[in-house]
PDB file of C-alpha atoms in Angstrom:
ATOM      1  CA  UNK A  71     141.110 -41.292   4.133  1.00 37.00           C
ATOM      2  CA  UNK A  72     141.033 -38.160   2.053  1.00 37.00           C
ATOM      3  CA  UNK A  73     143.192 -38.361  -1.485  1.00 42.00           C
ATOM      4  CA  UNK A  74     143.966 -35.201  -2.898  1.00 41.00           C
ATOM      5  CA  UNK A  75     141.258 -33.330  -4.957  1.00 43.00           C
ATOM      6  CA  UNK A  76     141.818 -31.976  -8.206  1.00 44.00           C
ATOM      7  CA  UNK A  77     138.162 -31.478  -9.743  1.00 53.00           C
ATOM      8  CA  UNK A  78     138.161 -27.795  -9.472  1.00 50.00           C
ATOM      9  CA  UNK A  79     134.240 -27.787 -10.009  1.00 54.00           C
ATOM     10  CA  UNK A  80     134.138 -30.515  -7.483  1.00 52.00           C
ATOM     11  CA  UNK A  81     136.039 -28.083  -4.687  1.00 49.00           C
ATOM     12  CA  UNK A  82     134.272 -24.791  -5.817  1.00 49.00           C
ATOM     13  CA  UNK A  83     130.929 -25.976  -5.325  1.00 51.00           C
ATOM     14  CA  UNK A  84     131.928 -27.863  -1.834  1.00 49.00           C
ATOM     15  CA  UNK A  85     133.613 -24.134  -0.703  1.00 46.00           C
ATOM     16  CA  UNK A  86     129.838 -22.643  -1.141  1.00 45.00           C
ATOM     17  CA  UNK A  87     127.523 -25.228  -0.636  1.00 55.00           C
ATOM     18  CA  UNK A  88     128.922 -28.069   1.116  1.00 62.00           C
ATOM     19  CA  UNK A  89     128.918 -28.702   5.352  1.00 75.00           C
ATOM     20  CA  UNK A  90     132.662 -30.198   6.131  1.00 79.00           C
ATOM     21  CA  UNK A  91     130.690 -33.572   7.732  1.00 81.00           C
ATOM     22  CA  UNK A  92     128.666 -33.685   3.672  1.00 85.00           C
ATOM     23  CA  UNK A  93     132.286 -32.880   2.378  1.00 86.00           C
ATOM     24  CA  UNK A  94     134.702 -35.756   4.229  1.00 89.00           C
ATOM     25  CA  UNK A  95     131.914 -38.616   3.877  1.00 92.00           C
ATOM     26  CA  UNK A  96     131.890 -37.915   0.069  1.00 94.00           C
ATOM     27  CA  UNK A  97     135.694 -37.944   0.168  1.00 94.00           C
ATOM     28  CA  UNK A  98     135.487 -41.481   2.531  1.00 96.00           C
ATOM     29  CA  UNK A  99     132.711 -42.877  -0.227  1.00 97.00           C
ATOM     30  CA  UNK A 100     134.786 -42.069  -3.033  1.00 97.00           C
ATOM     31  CA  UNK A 101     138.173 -43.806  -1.403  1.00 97.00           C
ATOM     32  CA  UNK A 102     136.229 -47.002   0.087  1.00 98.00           C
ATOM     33  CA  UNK A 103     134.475 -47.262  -3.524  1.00 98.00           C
ATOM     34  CA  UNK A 104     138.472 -47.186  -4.812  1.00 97.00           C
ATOM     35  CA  UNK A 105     139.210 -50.015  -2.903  1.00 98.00           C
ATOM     36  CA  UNK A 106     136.215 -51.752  -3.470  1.00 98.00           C
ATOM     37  CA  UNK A 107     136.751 -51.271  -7.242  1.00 98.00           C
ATOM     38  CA  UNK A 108     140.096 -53.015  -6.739  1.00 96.00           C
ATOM     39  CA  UNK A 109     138.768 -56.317  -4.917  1.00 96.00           C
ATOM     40  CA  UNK A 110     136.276 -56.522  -7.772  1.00 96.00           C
ATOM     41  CA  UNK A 111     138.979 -56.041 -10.080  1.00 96.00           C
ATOM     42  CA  UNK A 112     137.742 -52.889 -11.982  1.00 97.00           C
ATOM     43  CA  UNK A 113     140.182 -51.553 -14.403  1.00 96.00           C
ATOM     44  CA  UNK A 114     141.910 -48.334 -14.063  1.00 95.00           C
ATOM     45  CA  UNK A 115     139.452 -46.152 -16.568  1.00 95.00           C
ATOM     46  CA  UNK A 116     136.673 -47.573 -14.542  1.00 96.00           C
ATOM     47  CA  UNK A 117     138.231 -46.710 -11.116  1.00 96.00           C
ATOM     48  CA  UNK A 118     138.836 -42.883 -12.050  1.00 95.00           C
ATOM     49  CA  UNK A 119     135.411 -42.571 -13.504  1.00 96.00           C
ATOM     50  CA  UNK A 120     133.483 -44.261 -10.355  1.00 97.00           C
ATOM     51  CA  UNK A 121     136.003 -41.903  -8.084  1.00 97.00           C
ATOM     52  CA  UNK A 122     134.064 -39.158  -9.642  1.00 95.00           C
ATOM     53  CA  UNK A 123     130.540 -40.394  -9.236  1.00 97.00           C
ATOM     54  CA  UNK A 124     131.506 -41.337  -5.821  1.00 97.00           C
ATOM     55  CA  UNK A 125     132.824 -38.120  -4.812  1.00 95.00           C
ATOM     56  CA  UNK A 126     129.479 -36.275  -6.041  1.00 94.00           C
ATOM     57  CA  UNK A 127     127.399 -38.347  -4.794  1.00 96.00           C
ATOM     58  CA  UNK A 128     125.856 -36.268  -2.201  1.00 95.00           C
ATOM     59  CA  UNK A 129     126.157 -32.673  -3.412  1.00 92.00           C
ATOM     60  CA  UNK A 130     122.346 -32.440  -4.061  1.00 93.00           C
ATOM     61  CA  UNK A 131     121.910 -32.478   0.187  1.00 93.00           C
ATOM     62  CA  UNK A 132     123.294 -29.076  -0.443  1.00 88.00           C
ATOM     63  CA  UNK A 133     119.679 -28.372  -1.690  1.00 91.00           C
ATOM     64  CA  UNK A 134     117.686 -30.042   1.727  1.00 92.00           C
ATOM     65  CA  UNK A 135     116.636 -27.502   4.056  1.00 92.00           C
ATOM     66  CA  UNK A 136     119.246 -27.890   6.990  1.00 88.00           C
ATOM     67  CA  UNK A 137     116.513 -28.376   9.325  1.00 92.00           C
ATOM     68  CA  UNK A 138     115.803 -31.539   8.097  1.00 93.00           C
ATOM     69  CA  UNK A 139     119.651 -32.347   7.253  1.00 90.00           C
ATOM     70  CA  UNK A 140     120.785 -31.543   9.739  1.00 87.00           C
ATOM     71  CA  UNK A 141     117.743 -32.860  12.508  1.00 88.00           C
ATOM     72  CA  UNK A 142     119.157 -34.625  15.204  1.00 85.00           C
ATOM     73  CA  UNK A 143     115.808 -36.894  15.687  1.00 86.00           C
ATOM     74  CA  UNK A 144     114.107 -39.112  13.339  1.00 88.00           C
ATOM     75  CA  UNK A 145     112.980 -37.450  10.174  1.00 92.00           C
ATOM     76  CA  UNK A 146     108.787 -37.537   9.833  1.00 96.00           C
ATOM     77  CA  UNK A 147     107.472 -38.669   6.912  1.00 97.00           C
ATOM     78  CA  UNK A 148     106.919 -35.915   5.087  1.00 97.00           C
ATOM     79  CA  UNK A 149     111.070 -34.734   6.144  1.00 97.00           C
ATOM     80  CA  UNK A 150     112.332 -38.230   4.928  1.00 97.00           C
ATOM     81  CA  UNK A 151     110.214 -37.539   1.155  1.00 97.00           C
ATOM     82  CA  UNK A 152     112.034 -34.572   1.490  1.00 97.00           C
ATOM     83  CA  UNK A 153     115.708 -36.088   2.064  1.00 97.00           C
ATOM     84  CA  UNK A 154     114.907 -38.329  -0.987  1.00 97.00           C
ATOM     85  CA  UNK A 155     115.423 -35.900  -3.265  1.00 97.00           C
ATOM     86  CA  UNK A 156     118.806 -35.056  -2.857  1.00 97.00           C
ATOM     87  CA  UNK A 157     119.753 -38.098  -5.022  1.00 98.00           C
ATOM     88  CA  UNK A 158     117.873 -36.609  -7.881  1.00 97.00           C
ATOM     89  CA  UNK A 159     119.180 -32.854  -7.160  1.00 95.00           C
ATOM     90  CA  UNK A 160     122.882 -34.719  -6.864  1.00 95.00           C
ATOM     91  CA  UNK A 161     121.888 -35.264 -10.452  1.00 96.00           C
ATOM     92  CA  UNK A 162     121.331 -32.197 -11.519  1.00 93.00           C
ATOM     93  CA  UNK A 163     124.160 -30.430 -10.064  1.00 91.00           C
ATOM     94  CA  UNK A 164     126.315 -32.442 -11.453  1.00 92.00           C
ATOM     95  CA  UNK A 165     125.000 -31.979 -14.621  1.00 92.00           C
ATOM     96  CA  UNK A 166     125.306 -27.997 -13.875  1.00 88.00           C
ATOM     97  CA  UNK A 167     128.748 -28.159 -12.772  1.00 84.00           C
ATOM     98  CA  UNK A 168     130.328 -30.226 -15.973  1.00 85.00           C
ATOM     99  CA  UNK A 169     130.356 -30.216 -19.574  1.00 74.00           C
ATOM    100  CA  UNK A 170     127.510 -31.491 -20.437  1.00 73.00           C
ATOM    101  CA  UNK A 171     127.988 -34.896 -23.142  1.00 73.00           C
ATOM    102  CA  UNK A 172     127.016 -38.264 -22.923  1.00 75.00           C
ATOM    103  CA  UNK A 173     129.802 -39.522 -20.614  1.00 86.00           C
ATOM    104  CA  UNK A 174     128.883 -37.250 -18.119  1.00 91.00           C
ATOM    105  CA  UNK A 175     124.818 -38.034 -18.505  1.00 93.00           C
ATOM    106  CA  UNK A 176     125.877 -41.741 -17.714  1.00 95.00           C
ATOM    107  CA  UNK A 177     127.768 -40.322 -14.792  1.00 96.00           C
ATOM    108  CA  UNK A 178     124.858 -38.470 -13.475  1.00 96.00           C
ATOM    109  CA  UNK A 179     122.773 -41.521 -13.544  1.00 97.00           C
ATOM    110  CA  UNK A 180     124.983 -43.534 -11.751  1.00 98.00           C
ATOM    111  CA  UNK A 181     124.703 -40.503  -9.162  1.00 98.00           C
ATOM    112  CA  UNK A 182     120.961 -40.249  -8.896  1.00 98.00           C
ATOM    113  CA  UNK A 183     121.090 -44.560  -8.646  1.00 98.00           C
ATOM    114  CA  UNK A 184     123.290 -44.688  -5.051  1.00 98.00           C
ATOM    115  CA  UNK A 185     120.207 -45.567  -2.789  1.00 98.00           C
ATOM    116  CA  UNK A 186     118.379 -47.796  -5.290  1.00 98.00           C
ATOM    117  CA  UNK A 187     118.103 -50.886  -3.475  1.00 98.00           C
ATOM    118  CA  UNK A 188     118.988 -54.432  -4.700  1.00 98.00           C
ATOM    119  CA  UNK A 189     115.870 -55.500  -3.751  1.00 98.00           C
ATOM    120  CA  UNK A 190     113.686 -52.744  -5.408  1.00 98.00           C
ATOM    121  CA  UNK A 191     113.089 -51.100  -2.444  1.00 97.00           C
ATOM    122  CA  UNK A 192     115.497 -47.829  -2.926  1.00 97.00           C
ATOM    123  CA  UNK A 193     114.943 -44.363  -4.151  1.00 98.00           C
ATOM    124  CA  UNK A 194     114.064 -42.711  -6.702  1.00 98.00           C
ATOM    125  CA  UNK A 195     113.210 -44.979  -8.822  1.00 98.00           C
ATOM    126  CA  UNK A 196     112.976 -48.049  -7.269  1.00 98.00           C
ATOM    127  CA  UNK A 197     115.078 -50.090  -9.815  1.00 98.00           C
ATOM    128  CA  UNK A 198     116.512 -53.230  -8.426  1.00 97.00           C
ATOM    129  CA  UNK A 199     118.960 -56.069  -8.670  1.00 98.00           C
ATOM    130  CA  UNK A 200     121.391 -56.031 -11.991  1.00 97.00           C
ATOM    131  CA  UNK A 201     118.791 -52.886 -13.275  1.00 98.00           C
ATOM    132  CA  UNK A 202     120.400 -51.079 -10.881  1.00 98.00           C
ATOM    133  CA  UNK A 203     124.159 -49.501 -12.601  1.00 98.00           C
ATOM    134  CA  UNK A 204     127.501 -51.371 -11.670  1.00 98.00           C
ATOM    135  CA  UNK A 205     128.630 -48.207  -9.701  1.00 98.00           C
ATOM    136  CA  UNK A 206     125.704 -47.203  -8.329  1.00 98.00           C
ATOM    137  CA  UNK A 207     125.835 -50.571  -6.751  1.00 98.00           C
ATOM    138  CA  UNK A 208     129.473 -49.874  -5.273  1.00 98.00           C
ATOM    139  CA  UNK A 209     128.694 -46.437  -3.820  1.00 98.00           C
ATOM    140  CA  UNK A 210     125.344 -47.731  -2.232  1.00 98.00           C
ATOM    141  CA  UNK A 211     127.929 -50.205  -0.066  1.00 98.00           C
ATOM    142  CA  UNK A 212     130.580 -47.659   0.663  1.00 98.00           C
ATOM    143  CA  UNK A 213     128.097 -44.842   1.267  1.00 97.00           C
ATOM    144  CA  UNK A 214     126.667 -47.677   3.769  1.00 96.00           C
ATOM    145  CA  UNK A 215     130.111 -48.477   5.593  1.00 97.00           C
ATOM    146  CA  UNK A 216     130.865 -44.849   5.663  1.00 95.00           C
ATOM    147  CA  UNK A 217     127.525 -44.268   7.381  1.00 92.00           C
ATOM    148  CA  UNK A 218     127.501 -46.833   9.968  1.00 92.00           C
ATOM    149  CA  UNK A 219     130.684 -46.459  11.184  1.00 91.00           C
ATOM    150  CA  UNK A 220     131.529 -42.769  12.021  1.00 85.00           C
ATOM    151  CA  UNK A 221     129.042 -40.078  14.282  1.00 73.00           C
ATOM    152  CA  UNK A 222     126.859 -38.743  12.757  1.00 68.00           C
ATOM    153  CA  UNK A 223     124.358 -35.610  13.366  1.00 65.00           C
ATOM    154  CA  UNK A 224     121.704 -38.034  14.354  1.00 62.00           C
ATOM    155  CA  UNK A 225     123.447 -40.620  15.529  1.00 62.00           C
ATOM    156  CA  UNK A 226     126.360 -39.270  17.675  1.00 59.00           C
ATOM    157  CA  UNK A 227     127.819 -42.600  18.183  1.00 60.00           C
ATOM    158  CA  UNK A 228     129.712 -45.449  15.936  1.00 71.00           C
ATOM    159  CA  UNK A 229     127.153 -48.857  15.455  1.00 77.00           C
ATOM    160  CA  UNK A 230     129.021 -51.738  17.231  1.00 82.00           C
ATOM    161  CA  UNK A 231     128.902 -54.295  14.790  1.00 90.00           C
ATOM    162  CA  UNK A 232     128.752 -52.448  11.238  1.00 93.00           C
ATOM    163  CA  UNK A 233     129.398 -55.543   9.510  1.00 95.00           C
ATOM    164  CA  UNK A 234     126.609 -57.834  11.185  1.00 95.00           C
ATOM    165  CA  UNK A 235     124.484 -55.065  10.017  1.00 95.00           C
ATOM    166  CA  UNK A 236     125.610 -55.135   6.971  1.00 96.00           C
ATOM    167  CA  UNK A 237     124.837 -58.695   6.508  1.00 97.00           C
ATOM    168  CA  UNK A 238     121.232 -58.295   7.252  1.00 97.00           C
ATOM    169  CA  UNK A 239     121.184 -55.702   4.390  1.00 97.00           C
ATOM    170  CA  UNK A 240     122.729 -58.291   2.209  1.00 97.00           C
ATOM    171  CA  UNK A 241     120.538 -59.418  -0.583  1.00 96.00           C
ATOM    172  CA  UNK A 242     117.681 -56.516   0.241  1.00 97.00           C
ATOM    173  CA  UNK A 243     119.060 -53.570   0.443  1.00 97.00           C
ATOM    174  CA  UNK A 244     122.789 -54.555  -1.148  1.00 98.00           C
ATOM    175  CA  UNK A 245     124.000 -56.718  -3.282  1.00 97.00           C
ATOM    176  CA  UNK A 246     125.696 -59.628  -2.007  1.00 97.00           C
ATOM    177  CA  UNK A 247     128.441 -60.359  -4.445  1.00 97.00           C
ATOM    178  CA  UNK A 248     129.958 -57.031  -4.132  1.00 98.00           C
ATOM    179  CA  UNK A 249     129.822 -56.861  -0.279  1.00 98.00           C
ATOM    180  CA  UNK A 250     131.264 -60.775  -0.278  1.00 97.00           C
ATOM    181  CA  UNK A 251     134.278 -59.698  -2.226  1.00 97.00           C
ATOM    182  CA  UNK A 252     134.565 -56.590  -0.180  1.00 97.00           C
ATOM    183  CA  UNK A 253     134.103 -58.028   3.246  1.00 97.00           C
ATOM    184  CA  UNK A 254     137.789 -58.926   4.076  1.00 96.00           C
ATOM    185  CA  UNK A 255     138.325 -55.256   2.840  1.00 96.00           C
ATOM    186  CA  UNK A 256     135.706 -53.495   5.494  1.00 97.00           C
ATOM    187  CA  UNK A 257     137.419 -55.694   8.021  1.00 95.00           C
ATOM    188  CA  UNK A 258     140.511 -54.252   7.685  1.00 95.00           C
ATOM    189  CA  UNK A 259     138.931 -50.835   7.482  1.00 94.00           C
ATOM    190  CA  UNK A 260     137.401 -51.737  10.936  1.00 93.00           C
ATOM    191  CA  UNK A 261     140.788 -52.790  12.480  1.00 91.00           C
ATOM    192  CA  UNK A 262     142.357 -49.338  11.457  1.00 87.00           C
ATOM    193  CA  UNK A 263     140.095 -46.722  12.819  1.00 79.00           C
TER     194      UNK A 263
END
């Protein structure tokens, strides 16, 4: 699912900073997002820029301690205030690692938005429904798919029915016209891996 990389920034701070398992699911968010973009019809402009906000979403988990990262149980409370943050410090690095103008503030928004929660109940900010940016909205679902269907550190095995899951997220934790127009899209996702 990779596409080829050409944000030098992008691949410099990944080299330094960035686990290979942080470093593909940022590369599978930013290519599901693509395809989502296209079943909700985004233009081309709007495609490339969402690629990049997609693609950095995550860089700020470069700043979590790897013992909570990386923990292989449930985090505790005061662990899972910690992961929080990384949405904010995705923020920030982005900020760091670009030129710095008003297109790329909006950008960095849209980055510290990804787990705001249509319902109100995301982080940090705990914005919610149509508050919540157009692509932050996008990356939220593909960051979701991504999740729930490949291993992960915690959870060394694929959820059997990612998209009945995804359903009961529907309407709280994602927005339901984005996922509807998308769901004939993660079903064919399914079928090929």
């Amino acid at each position: 699912m990779i596409q080829n990389i050409k944000n030098v920034n992008y691949l410099n701070l990944m080299k330094h900073d960035f686990s290979l398992e942080l470093f593909i699911h940022s590369n599978n968010v930013a290519n599901i997002a693509m395809k989502m973009a296209d079943e909700i019809k985004l233009c081309a402009g709007e495609k490339q820029i969402l690629y990049e906000e997609a693609l950095y979403h995550d860089i700020g988990k470069s700043k979590i301690p790897e013992a909570v990262l990386y923990k292989k149980s449930r985090l505790s409370p005061d662990e899972w205030e910690i992961m929080k943050q990384h949405t904010i410090y995705s923020q920030e690095l982005y900020l760091y690692v670009v030129d710095n103008n008003g297109n790329s503030t909006e950008k960095a928004r849209i980055i510290r938005h990804h787990h705001e929660n249509w319902d109100g109940t995301g982080y940090p900010d705990k914005i919610m429904g149509e508050d919540i940016p157009l692509h932050s909205r996008i990356i939220r679902i593909a960051d979701i798919f991504d999740a729930i269907t490949q291993r992960r550190i915690y959870r060394p095995y694929r959820i059997e029915n990612p998209l009945n899951l995804m359903e009961e997220m529907e309407g709280k934790e994602i927005e339901s016209y984005i996922f509807r127009k998308n769901y004939y899209l993660f079903k064919r996702l399914l079928a090929n891996q």
